[in-house]
Coordinates of C-alpha atoms in Angstrom, one line a residue:
M25 CA -2.2 3.0 4.8
G26 CA -5.3 1.7 6.0
R27 CA -5.4 2.8 9.3
G28 CA -4.4 6.5 9.5
L29 CA -5.9 8.1 6.3
C30 CA -5.6 11.4 8.0
L31 CA -4.5 11.6 11.1
F32 CA -5.6 15.2 12.8
L33 CA -2.9 16.5 15.1
T34 CA -5.2 18.6 17.1
V35 CA -8.8 18.7 17.0
S36 CA -9.0 22.6 17.1
L37 CA -6.4 22.9 14.3
G38 CA -8.2 20.3 11.9
L39 CA -4.6 19.3 10.5
Q40 CA -3.9 16.4 8.9
L41 CA -0.9 13.9 8.3
C42 CA -2.4 12.1 5.2
W43 CA -1.7 8.3 5.1
G44 CA -3.5 6.6 2.1
C45 CA -2.8 3.2 0.7
T46 CA -3.3 2.2 -3.0
T47 CA -4.7 -1.4 -4.2
G48 CA -5.7 -2.8 -7.9
V49 CA -7.0 -6.2 -8.8
I50 CA -7.1 -7.3 -12.4
G51 CA -9.1 -10.3 -13.8
R52 CA -7.0 -13.0 -15.8
L53 CA -8.4 -12.1 -19.3
A54 CA -7.1 -8.8 -19.0
T55 CA -3.3 -9.8 -18.2
T56 CA -0.5 -10.9 -20.6
D57 CA 0.1 -14.2 -19.1
G58 CA -3.7 -15.2 -18.2
A59 CA -3.0 -14.7 -14.1
T60 CA -5.1 -12.4 -11.9
Y61 CA -2.8 -9.9 -10.3
V62 CA -3.5 -7.7 -6.6
F63 CA -1.0 -5.0 -5.7
G64 CA -0.9 -2.0 -3.5
T65 CA 1.5 0.4 -1.7
S66 CA 1.2 1.0 2.2
D67 CA 1.6 4.5 2.9
T68 CA 2.2 5.4 6.3
E69 CA 5.2 7.8 8.3
N70 CA 5.5 5.4 11.5
G71 CA 4.4 1.6 10.3
D72 CA 6.0 -1.5 10.9
F73 CA 7.4 -2.4 7.4
R74 CA 8.4 -5.9 8.7
A75 CA 7.2 -9.2 7.0
A76 CA 6.0 -12.3 8.2
V77 CA 5.7 -16.1 7.0
V78 CA 3.0 -17.7 9.1
R79 CA 3.1 -21.7 8.9
G80 CA 0.2 -23.9 8.5
K81 CA -1.0 -26.3 11.3
K82 CA -3.5 -28.9 12.1
H83 CA -5.2 -27.8 15.6
K84 CA -6.6 -29.8 18.8
A85 CA -10.2 -30.1 19.1
G86 CA -11.6 -27.3 21.2
S87 CA -8.6 -24.8 20.2
T88 CA -9.3 -21.3 19.6
R89 CA -7.8 -18.4 17.5
R90 CA -6.8 -15.2 19.2
I91 CA -7.8 -12.0 18.3
Y92 CA -5.5 -9.1 18.5
P93 CA -6.2 -5.3 18.6
L94 CA -5.4 -2.9 16.1
K95 CA -1.9 -1.7 16.4
Q96 CA 0.1 -0.9 13.2
V97 CA 3.0 1.2 14.6
Y98 CA 6.4 -1.0 15.7
P99 CA 6.2 -3.4 17.1
H100 CA 2.9 -4.4 15.4
L101 CA 2.5 -7.4 17.4
V102 CA 4.9 -9.4 20.3
S103 CA 3.8 -13.0 20.1
E104 CA 6.0 -16.3 20.1
D105 CA 2.9 -18.6 18.5
R106 CA 2.6 -16.8 15.2
S107 CA 5.6 -15.8 13.5
F108 CA 9.4 -15.4 14.1
T109 CA 8.8 -12.1 12.9
W110 CA 6.9 -11.1 15.9
S111 CA 8.8 -13.0 18.6
K112 CA 10.3 -11.0 21.3
E113 CA 13.9 -12.3 20.0
N114 CA 13.4 -10.2 16.9
L115 CA 12.8 -7.2 18.2
E116 CA 15.2 -4.3 17.7
D117 CA 17.7 -4.0 20.6
L118 CA 17.1 -0.9 21.8
P119 CA 16.7 0.6 25.6
Q120 CA 13.1 0.2 25.3
K121 CA 12.9 -3.3 24.4
D122 CA 11.8 -4.6 27.8
L123 CA 8.5 -2.2 27.2
W124 CA 7.2 -4.3 24.4
N125 CA 5.4 -7.0 26.3
P126 CA 3.6 -9.7 24.6
T127 CA 0.7 -8.6 22.9
E128 CA -2.5 -9.2 24.6
P129 CA -5.4 -10.8 22.9
I130 CA -8.9 -9.0 22.9
F131 CA -10.9 -11.9 22.0
S132 CA -11.2 -15.5 20.8
I133 CA -12.8 -17.6 18.0
P134 CA -12.9 -21.3 17.7
Q135 CA -9.8 -22.7 15.8
V136 CA -10.4 -25.2 12.6
N137 CA -8.9 -28.1 12.3
E138 CA -6.3 -26.8 9.9
T139 CA -4.8 -23.7 9.0
Y140 CA -2.9 -22.6 5.9
S141 CA 0.2 -21.0 5.4
L142 CA 0.2 -17.2 4.4
I143 CA 2.5 -14.0 4.2
E144 CA 1.4 -10.9 6.3
T145 CA 3.0 -7.4 7.2
G146 CA 3.5 -5.3 10.2
A147 CA 0.6 -3.1 8.7
G148 CA -1.6 -6.1 9.9
Y149 CA -2.7 -7.3 6.6
G150 CA -2.4 -11.0 5.1
L151 CA -0.8 -10.9 1.6
V152 CA -1.1 -14.0 0.2
N153 CA -1.6 -17.6 1.2
E154 CA -0.5 -21.0 0.1
F155 CA -3.4 -21.5 -2.5
G156 CA -2.4 -18.5 -4.2
V157 CA -5.5 -16.3 -2.7
A158 CA -4.2 -12.7 -2.7
M159 CA -5.7 -9.5 -0.9
G160 CA -4.7 -5.6 -1.3
E161 CA -6.1 -3.0 1.2
S162 CA -7.2 0.9 0.8
T163 CA -9.0 2.7 3.6
C164 CA -12.4 4.2 2.9
G165 CA -14.5 6.7 4.5
A166 CA -17.9 5.2 6.1
R167 CA -21.0 6.8 7.6
F168 CA -21.3 4.8 10.6
V169 CA -18.7 4.3 13.4
Q170 CA -18.5 1.6 16.0
K171 CA -15.8 1.3 19.2
P172 CA -14.1 -2.2 19.8
I173 CA -14.7 -4.6 22.9
F174 CA -11.4 -3.3 24.3
D175 CA -12.4 0.3 24.7
G176 CA -16.1 0.3 25.5
G177 CA -18.0 -1.0 22.1
Y178 CA -19.0 -4.2 20.6
A179 CA -16.8 -5.3 18.0
A180 CA -14.4 -7.4 18.0
F181 CA -12.8 -7.3 14.6
E182 CA -10.8 -4.6 12.5
I183 CA -9.7 -5.4 8.6
G184 CA -6.2 -6.8 9.8
E185 CA -7.3 -9.4 11.2
L186 CA -10.5 -10.4 9.0
S187 CA -7.4 -10.7 5.8
Q188 CA -5.5 -12.9 8.0
I189 CA -7.9 -15.4 9.1
A190 CA -9.6 -15.6 5.5
L191 CA -6.3 -16.3 4.0
E192 CA -5.9 -18.8 7.0
R193 CA -9.0 -20.8 6.1
T194 CA -9.7 -20.2 2.3
K195 CA -8.6 -21.7 -1.0
T196 CA -10.5 -19.0 -2.9
A197 CA -11.3 -15.4 -2.9
R198 CA -15.1 -16.1 -2.8
D199 CA -14.8 -18.0 0.3
A200 CA -12.5 -15.6 1.9
I201 CA -15.1 -12.4 1.2
K202 CA -17.9 -15.0 2.7
L203 CA -15.9 -15.7 5.8
M204 CA -14.9 -12.1 6.6
G205 CA -18.2 -11.2 6.1
S206 CA -19.7 -13.5 8.7
L207 CA -17.1 -13.0 11.3
A208 CA -17.8 -9.1 11.0
E209 CA -21.6 -9.6 11.2
Q210 CA -21.6 -11.9 13.8
H211 CA -18.6 -10.2 16.1
G212 CA -18.9 -6.5 14.7
Y213 CA -16.4 -4.7 13.0
Y214 CA -14.5 -1.3 13.9
G215 CA -11.7 1.1 12.2
A216 CA -9.0 3.3 13.1
F217 CA -9.7 6.3 15.4
Y218 CA -12.9 5.4 16.0
N219 CA -12.6 8.0 19.3
D220 CA -11.5 10.9 17.3
P221 CA -14.5 12.9 16.1
A222 CA -12.9 14.6 13.4
Q223 CA -11.2 11.5 11.5
Q224 CA -13.5 8.8 12.7
H225 CA -15.6 8.7 9.7
N226 CA -12.6 9.0 7.6
E227 CA -11.1 5.7 8.8
A228 CA -14.3 3.7 9.5
G229 CA -14.5 1.9 6.5
E230 CA -11.9 -0.6 4.6
A231 CA -11.7 -2.2 1.1
L232 CA -9.9 -5.2 -0.1
T233 CA -8.8 -6.3 -3.6
V234 CA -8.9 -10.2 -3.2
A235 CA -8.2 -12.6 -6.1
D236 CA -7.0 -16.4 -6.6
G237 CA -5.9 -17.2 -9.8
K238 CA -9.7 -17.5 -11.2
E239 CA -11.9 -14.8 -9.8
A240 CA -11.0 -11.0 -8.9
W241 CA -13.2 -9.1 -6.2
V242 CA -13.5 -5.7 -4.3
F243 CA -15.0 -6.1 -1.0
H244 CA -16.3 -3.5 1.2
I245 CA -16.8 -3.1 4.9
T246 CA -18.2 -0.7 7.6
P247 CA -19.2 -0.8 11.1
D248 CA -23.1 -0.8 11.1
D249 CA -25.6 1.4 12.8
T250 CA -26.0 -0.6 16.1
G251 CA -22.0 -0.8 17.0
K252 CA -22.5 -4.4 17.0
S253 CA -22.5 -5.9 13.4
A254 CA -21.3 -4.7 10.0
V255 CA -22.6 -3.9 6.2
W256 CA -20.4 -5.4 3.8
C257 CA -20.5 -5.7 0.0
A258 CA -18.2 -7.3 -2.7
Q259 CA -18.6 -7.2 -6.3
R260 CA -16.4 -9.4 -9.0
V261 CA -14.3 -7.9 -11.6
P262 CA -14.9 -8.8 -14.9
D263 CA -12.3 -11.3 -16.0
D264 CA -11.4 -8.5 -19.1
S265 CA -11.4 -5.6 -16.7
F266 CA -9.2 -4.1 -13.6
S267 CA -10.4 -2.2 -10.7
I268 CA -8.3 0.4 -8.5
V269 CA -9.5 1.3 -5.0
A270 CA -7.7 4.8 -3.5
N271 CA -9.2 5.5 0.0
R272 CA -12.9 5.6 -1.6
F273 CA -15.2 3.2 -2.2
V274 CA -15.9 2.1 -5.5
I275 CA -18.9 -0.1 -5.7
R276 CA -21.8 1.7 -7.1
E277 CA -25.1 -0.2 -7.8
V278 CA -25.5 -3.3 -5.9
V279 CA -27.5 -6.2 -7.8
E280 CA -29.4 -8.6 -5.9
N281 CA -29.6 -12.4 -6.6
S282 CA -26.4 -12.2 -9.0
D283 CA -23.2 -14.7 -8.7
D284 CA -21.3 -11.5 -9.6
F285 CA -22.3 -9.9 -6.1
L286 CA -21.7 -10.9 -2.0
Y287 CA -23.0 -8.7 0.5
S288 CA -24.3 -8.5 4.1
S289 CA -27.8 -9.6 5.2
N290 CA -28.5 -6.3 6.8
I291 CA -27.2 -4.4 3.7
F292 CA -30.7 -2.9 2.7
E293 CA -32.7 -2.9 6.0
I294 CA -30.1 -0.5 7.5
A295 CA -30.3 2.0 4.1
R296 CA -34.0 1.8 4.4
R297 CA -34.1 2.5 8.3
H298 CA -32.1 5.8 7.6
G299 CA -34.1 7.0 4.7
L300 CA -31.1 6.1 2.3
W301 CA -32.9 4.1 0.0
R302 CA -36.2 2.9 -1.1
K303 CA -37.0 -0.8 -2.3
E304 CA -37.8 0.7 -5.8
Q305 CA -34.5 2.2 -6.2
K306 CA -30.9 1.0 -6.9
L307 CA -28.7 0.6 -3.8
D308 CA -25.2 2.7 -4.5
F309 CA -23.1 1.8 -2.0
V310 CA -20.7 4.7 -2.3
R311 CA -23.5 7.1 -1.5
V312 CA -25.7 5.3 0.5
Y313 CA -22.6 3.6 2.9
G314 CA -19.7 6.3 2.1
P315 CA -18.7 9.2 4.3
L316 CA -20.9 12.3 5.2
D317 CA -18.3 14.3 3.4
D318 CA -16.5 13.8 0.6
D319 CA -13.7 16.5 1.3
L320 CA -11.0 13.4 0.0
I321 CA -12.6 12.8 -3.2
K322 CA -9.7 14.9 -5.1
Y323 CA -7.2 13.1 -2.8
S324 CA -8.5 9.8 -3.7
T325 CA -10.0 9.8 -7.3
D326 CA -6.5 11.2 -9.2
R327 CA -5.0 7.9 -8.8
V328 CA -8.2 6.1 -9.8
W329 CA -8.2 8.2 -13.1
R330 CA -4.4 7.2 -14.0
A331 CA -5.0 3.9 -14.0
A332 CA -7.8 4.4 -16.3
Q333 CA -6.0 6.7 -18.5
L334 CA -3.1 4.4 -19.0
W335 CA -4.9 1.0 -19.4
N336 CA -8.4 2.1 -20.4
P337 CA -7.5 5.2 -22.6
S338 CA -10.6 4.4 -24.9
R339 CA -12.8 5.5 -22.5
G340 CA -11.5 9.3 -22.4
E341 CA -12.3 9.4 -18.5
S342 CA -11.9 13.0 -17.3
R343 CA -10.6 14.3 -13.7
E344 CA -13.9 16.3 -13.6
N345 CA -16.3 13.2 -13.9
R346 CA -14.5 11.6 -10.3
Q347 CA -18.1 11.5 -8.7
N348 CA -19.1 8.8 -11.3
Y349 CA -16.2 6.7 -11.9
P350 CA -17.3 3.0 -12.2
T351 CA -16.4 0.1 -10.3
N352 CA -14.0 -1.6 -13.0
F353 CA -12.6 -0.6 -16.2
H354 CA -12.2 -2.4 -19.1
A355 CA -8.3 -3.3 -20.4
D356 CA -8.0 -2.0 -24.0
R357 CA -4.9 -4.1 -24.0
P358 CA -3.5 -7.1 -22.1
I359 CA -1.8 -5.6 -18.7
S360 CA 1.5 -7.0 -18.2
F361 CA 3.8 -7.3 -15.0
E362 CA 5.8 -4.8 -16.1
D363 CA 2.8 -2.2 -16.5
V364 CA 1.8 -3.0 -13.1
N365 CA 5.2 -2.1 -11.8
A366 CA 5.2 1.3 -13.8
L367 CA 1.7 1.8 -12.7
L368 CA 3.2 1.7 -8.8
R369 CA 6.1 3.7 -9.7
D370 CA 3.8 6.7 -11.2
H371 CA 3.8 9.9 -10.3
Y372 CA 1.4 11.2 -13.5
E373 CA 4.5 11.7 -15.8
G374 CA 3.5 13.3 -18.9
S375 CA -0.2 13.7 -17.9
E376 CA -2.1 17.1 -17.3
I377 CA -1.1 16.9 -13.5
D378 CA 2.5 15.6 -14.0
L379 CA 4.2 16.0 -10.3
T380 CA 7.6 16.4 -11.7
K381 CA 6.5 19.9 -13.5
G382 CA 5.6 23.1 -12.1
I383 CA 6.9 25.5 -9.3
E384 CA 5.6 22.8 -6.6
S385 CA 8.2 20.5 -7.8
G386 CA 11.1 22.8 -6.9
P387 CA 13.9 23.4 -9.3
F388 CA 14.8 19.9 -9.7
G389 CA 11.3 18.3 -10.6
D390 CA 11.2 16.5 -7.2
P391 CA 7.4 14.6 -7.6
D392 CA 7.3 13.8 -3.5
R393 CA 4.8 16.6 -2.2
Y394 CA 5.0 16.4 1.6
D395 CA 2.2 16.4 4.0
K396 CA 0.5 19.9 5.2
F397 CA 1.8 21.1 8.6
P398 CA 1.3 24.1 10.8
G399 CA 4.9 26.3 11.0
D400 CA 7.3 28.9 10.1
G401 CA 4.3 31.0 9.9
L402 CA 1.8 28.8 8.5
S403 CA -1.7 28.9 10.4
A404 CA -4.7 26.2 10.1
G405 CA -6.8 29.0 8.0
D406 CA -3.7 28.9 5.8
L407 CA -3.7 24.9 4.7
R408 CA -7.4 23.9 5.8
E409 CA -8.3 24.8 2.1
H410 CA -5.4 23.7 0.0
S411 CA -3.9 20.5 -0.5
F412 CA -1.2 19.4 -3.0
L413 CA -1.8 16.3 -5.5
R414 CA -0.7 12.4 -4.5
A415 CA 0.5 10.1 -6.9
I416 CA 0.7 6.0 -6.2
S417 CA 4.3 6.0 -5.6
M418 CA 5.0 8.4 -2.4
F419 CA 7.9 9.4 -0.2
R420 CA 6.1 7.8 2.7
S421 CA 5.3 4.3 1.4
I422 CA 6.7 2.1 4.0
Y423 CA 6.0 -1.3 1.8
Y424 CA 4.4 -2.0 -1.7
F425 CA 3.7 -5.5 -3.4
I426 CA 3.0 -7.3 -6.8
Q427 CA 1.0 -10.7 -6.2
R428 CA 0.5 -12.8 -9.6
S429 CA -1.7 -15.9 -9.0
D430 CA -2.1 -19.0 -11.9
T431 CA -3.8 -21.8 -11.0
S432 CA -2.0 -24.0 -13.3
L433 CA 1.2 -23.9 -11.0
P434 CA 2.2 -25.8 -8.2
K435 CA 0.8 -23.9 -4.9
E436 CA 4.4 -23.7 -3.8
V437 CA 5.1 -21.5 -7.0
N438 CA 1.9 -20.0 -7.1
G439 CA 2.0 -18.4 -3.3
R440 CA 4.4 -16.0 -3.9
V441 CA 4.4 -12.4 -3.7
L442 CA 7.0 -9.6 -5.0
M443 CA 7.5 -7.3 -2.1
G444 CA 9.2 -3.7 -2.2
F445 CA 9.8 -1.3 0.6
H446 CA 9.9 2.5 0.8
E447 CA 8.6 4.7 -2.4
P448 CA 8.3 2.4 -5.5
S449 CA 9.9 4.6 -8.0
E450 CA 13.1 4.0 -6.7
S451 CA 12.9 0.5 -5.0
I452 CA 12.7 -3.4 -6.0
A453 CA 10.3 -6.0 -5.1
V454 CA 12.0 -9.3 -4.1
P455 CA 10.3 -12.8 -4.7
L456 CA 9.0 -14.1 -1.3
Y457 CA 7.7 -17.7 -1.0
V458 CA 4.8 -18.9 1.1
C459 CA 6.4 -22.3 1.7
S460 CA 9.4 -21.1 3.2
K461 CA 9.9 -21.7 6.8
T462 CA 11.6 -18.4 7.2
L463 CA 11.8 -15.3 5.3
P464 CA 15.4 -13.5 4.8
K465 CA 16.5 -11.2 7.5
Q466 CA 16.4 -8.3 5.1
V467 CA 12.6 -8.3 5.0
V468 CA 11.8 -9.0 8.8
S469 CA 14.2 -6.8 10.4
G470 CA 14.4 -3.0 11.2
S471 CA 11.9 -0.5 12.7
M472 CA 11.7 3.2 12.4
F473 CA 13.4 3.7 15.5
A474 CA 16.8 3.5 14.2
Y475 CA 19.0 2.6 10.8
D476 CA 19.2 -1.1 10.3
D477 CA 22.1 -2.0 7.6
T478 CA 20.2 -5.3 6.8
S479 CA 17.3 -3.8 6.0
L480 CA 15.8 -3.5 2.5
Y481 CA 13.6 -0.9 3.8
W482 CA 16.2 1.0 5.0
A483 CA 18.6 0.5 1.7
A484 CA 15.6 1.8 -0.4
T485 CA 15.2 4.7 1.6
L486 CA 18.9 5.8 1.3
L487 CA 18.7 5.8 -2.2
G488 CA 15.3 7.2 -2.7
N489 CA 16.0 10.1 -0.4
W490 CA 19.0 10.9 -2.6
V491 CA 17.7 10.4 -5.8
H492 CA 14.6 13.3 -5.0
K493 CA 17.3 15.7 -4.0
A494 CA 17.7 16.2 -7.3
Y495 CA 15.3 14.1 -9.3
V496 CA 15.3 15.7 -12.8
H497 CA 19.1 14.7 -13.0
I498 CA 19.3 11.6 -10.8
H499 CA 16.2 9.6 -11.5
P500 CA 17.1 9.3 -15.2
F501 CA 20.5 7.8 -13.9
V502 CA 19.4 5.6 -11.4
M503 CA 16.3 4.0 -13.2
P504 CA 18.2 2.2 -16.3
L505 CA 20.3 0.5 -13.6
I506 CA 17.2 -0.5 -11.7
N507 CA 15.7 -1.8 -14.8
N508 CA 18.6 -4.1 -15.6
F509 CA 19.1 -5.4 -12.2
E510 CA 15.4 -6.3 -12.2
T511 CA 15.3 -7.6 -15.4
N512 CA 18.3 -10.3 -14.8
M513 CA 16.5 -11.2 -11.3
Y514 CA 12.9 -11.7 -12.8
N515 CA 14.3 -13.5 -15.5
E516 CA 16.1 -15.8 -13.1
M517 CA 13.0 -16.0 -11.0
D518 CA 11.1 -17.6 -13.8
K519 CA 13.7 -20.2 -14.6
V520 CA 14.1 -21.2 -10.7
E521 CA 10.0 -21.5 -10.9
E522 CA 9.9 -23.7 -13.9
E523 CA 12.9 -25.7 -12.2
A524 CA 11.1 -26.2 -8.9
A525 CA 7.7 -26.7 -10.7
V526 CA 9.7 -29.9 -12.3
L527 CA 10.8 -31.1 -9.0
I528 CA 7.6 -31.0 -7.4
K529 CA 5.9 -32.8 -10.6
A530 CA 8.5 -35.6 -10.1
G531 CA 7.7 -35.7 -6.6
K532 CA 10.6 -33.6 -5.0
K533 CA 8.8 -31.1 -3.2
D534 CA 11.1 -30.7 -0.2
E535 CA 14.0 -29.9 -2.8
A536 CA 11.7 -27.5 -4.7
I537 CA 10.8 -25.5 -1.9
T538 CA 14.8 -25.7 -0.5
L539 CA 15.5 -24.0 -3.9
L540 CA 12.8 -21.5 -3.6
E541 CA 14.0 -20.7 0.0
G542 CA 17.5 -20.5 -1.0
K543 CA 17.0 -18.1 -4.0
Q544 CA 14.6 -15.9 -2.2
L545 CA 17.5 -15.2 0.6
E546 CA 20.2 -15.0 -2.4
W547 CA 17.7 -12.4 -4.2
S548 CA 17.1 -10.3 -0.9
I549 CA 20.7 -10.2 -0.3
D550 CA 22.0 -8.9 -3.6
T551 CA 18.8 -6.4 -3.8
R552 CA 20.0 -5.2 -0.6
E553 CA 23.5 -4.7 -1.5
F554 CA 22.5 -3.4 -5.3
L555 CA 20.4 -0.3 -3.6
R556 CA 23.3 0.3 -1.1
T557 CA 26.0 0.3 -4.2
T558 CA 23.7 2.3 -6.2
F559 CA 23.3 4.7 -3.3
Y560 CA 27.1 5.4 -2.9
Q561 CA 27.4 5.6 -6.9
I562 CA 25.3 8.3 -6.9
V563 CA 26.4 10.0 -3.9
S564 CA 30.0 10.5 -5.6
K565 CA 28.5 11.3 -8.6
F566 CA 25.7 13.9 -7.3
H567 CA 26.3 16.1 -4.6
D568 CA 26.9 19.8 -3.4
G569 CA 25.0 20.7 -6.7
L570 CA 27.6 19.3 -9.0
V571 CA 27.4 16.1 -11.1
Y572 CA 31.0 14.3 -11.4
G573 CA 31.7 12.4 -14.3
N574 CA 34.6 10.4 -16.5
P575 CA 35.4 8.3 -12.8
A576 CA 37.8 5.8 -14.9
G577 CA 39.8 9.2 -16.4
E578 CA 42.8 10.8 -15.5
S579 CA 40.7 13.3 -13.9
V580 CA 36.8 14.0 -13.2
T581 CA 34.9 16.3 -15.0
V582 CA 32.4 18.5 -13.2
H583 CA 29.3 20.8 -13.9
S584 CA 26.8 22.7 -11.9
V585 CA 23.4 21.7 -12.1
F586 CA 22.1 25.2 -10.9
Y587 CA 18.9 26.5 -11.3
P588 CA 16.5 26.0 -14.8
R589 CA 15.4 29.2 -16.1
E590 CA 11.7 28.3 -15.8
W591 CA 12.2 28.0 -12.1
L592 CA 13.8 31.4 -11.6
E593 CA 11.4 32.9 -13.3
A594 CA 8.5 31.5 -11.6
I595 CA 10.2 32.7 -8.1
G596 CA 10.8 36.2 -9.7
V597 CA 14.4 36.2 -9.5
F598 CA 14.4 38.6 -12.6
S599 CA 11.5 40.9 -11.1
S600 CA 12.7 44.0 -9.8
P601 CA 13.7 44.1 -7.1
F602 CA 13.6 40.7 -6.1
P603 CA 13.3 39.6 -2.5
V604 CA 16.1 37.5 -0.6
V605 CA 16.3 36.3 2.7
E606 CA 19.0 37.8 5.1
N607 CA 19.1 36.9 8.9
S608 CA 15.7 36.4 9.1
K609 CA 14.8 39.6 7.2
K610 CA 13.6 40.5 3.8
R611 CA 15.7 42.5 1.4
S612 CA 15.7 43.0 -2.4
L613 CA 19.2 42.3 -4.3
R614 CA 19.1 46.1 -5.1
E615 CA 19.2 47.2 -1.1
R616 CA 22.6 44.8 -0.9

């Protein structure tokens, strides 16, 4: 996720726990419904997965907007003046609750006369505002690093606060980008792990995808070389194209004097000052402002390649060309909502790097690859040079989202995001509306400290973890159930939104908002119940290496899943002698 792309456990070991969000944006002529799409995942092992609606307000003259420090672990924010989600009342009832004091601001800027409503997350990012301006996030490595004002530096802003303020104050993607860039240039920008020499460059940059129903953009930002400002650039995505960002900058040549580019006033001067660019050259943002060491390129670019393979196959993009991927890819065919949902659930199935295949997936085709960690005889040297692949869908996603912006819709309907929790491949995203006074308890409660039966995150976590115990057997059983539930809910959502639009056109806006609020609560409750019921169903059907059938019959049927021959051969079961472990000592089957 943003802040925490790779947290080194100790400098001496040089080992990493990788986070790393994925985000994408699609132009309006590249979709089946003529809307822009912003989508993404937030991937971390210890994040605050709660969602919050922040109500728009009119402000008194002379008011200020508080700026808070970067924090993504629970509780992301403790404050009474922003959203119920961040209030003291909404904290988990745990012994340490009294230790979570109100968050102290680190800075403030003048407040505007009026701010707009938005939905934001415990990861710190704004998702969408009432005008359908939406954002997705992905941390990227960068050349320059700077400290925040609360830790001996000059920078006041990180990407979360910038995204929130932009959604509070703007009605278009272009204006949102200009505002974020201006604030960062004026007050400075900092990334996560700025004090960690091993990780500060991997965490220094950020990318946002931004869209508003008309235009789609990719925005990049890094600290500048003085520690007091920022370097930023944004490129418009052509209407018939899409862009994917996966923890690596994607903007290449920066074109001057073009309506399709926005950038900071210092972008060329800083590059020239450091000998990274000459006036007669084209400025390549990736090469000039990207990280000094691009050792995470494979971790990042396979996700970009996969989207290109699925949505732009005519290009014939190869994984070996990863250094030269373009910013944008042309969509060979119109991309649907279902296509976006499928991409978020993807593990490279059917491709040359299908994560459900091979010995790494275990005997039952598990696509998850856990983060490398020393222990059980593994040293830093064993792990430093070797990494598993990762996909867009992964086990430590805390949430994912899809936002579709259509300017033909009333803003009460258009300001909507579909938000799901835990790994997308076994989860379901529920509709949330910015016009709501409150969000359902299922999305505003819960933490990593303890299981919460009301939380959508925990319902999806239960189901997902059991599915991955025997993935090749359980996932095909579960997905038709999920697809059927989703189809029914999203079909109903379309009808409800049509009804709400009619009410708004008839001057009955309050009735429309009440309708949308009531349905989002109903859908959240139903989704949590479905996930929990499905979990109970698969536990009773798949357990202890057995599959139970005929639940309505006089007696159940039972068969063993056992291990496939291919996997047994791969681990040497049929070799002679085959080593086994007994009482921590290796012995062969013959010796037994």
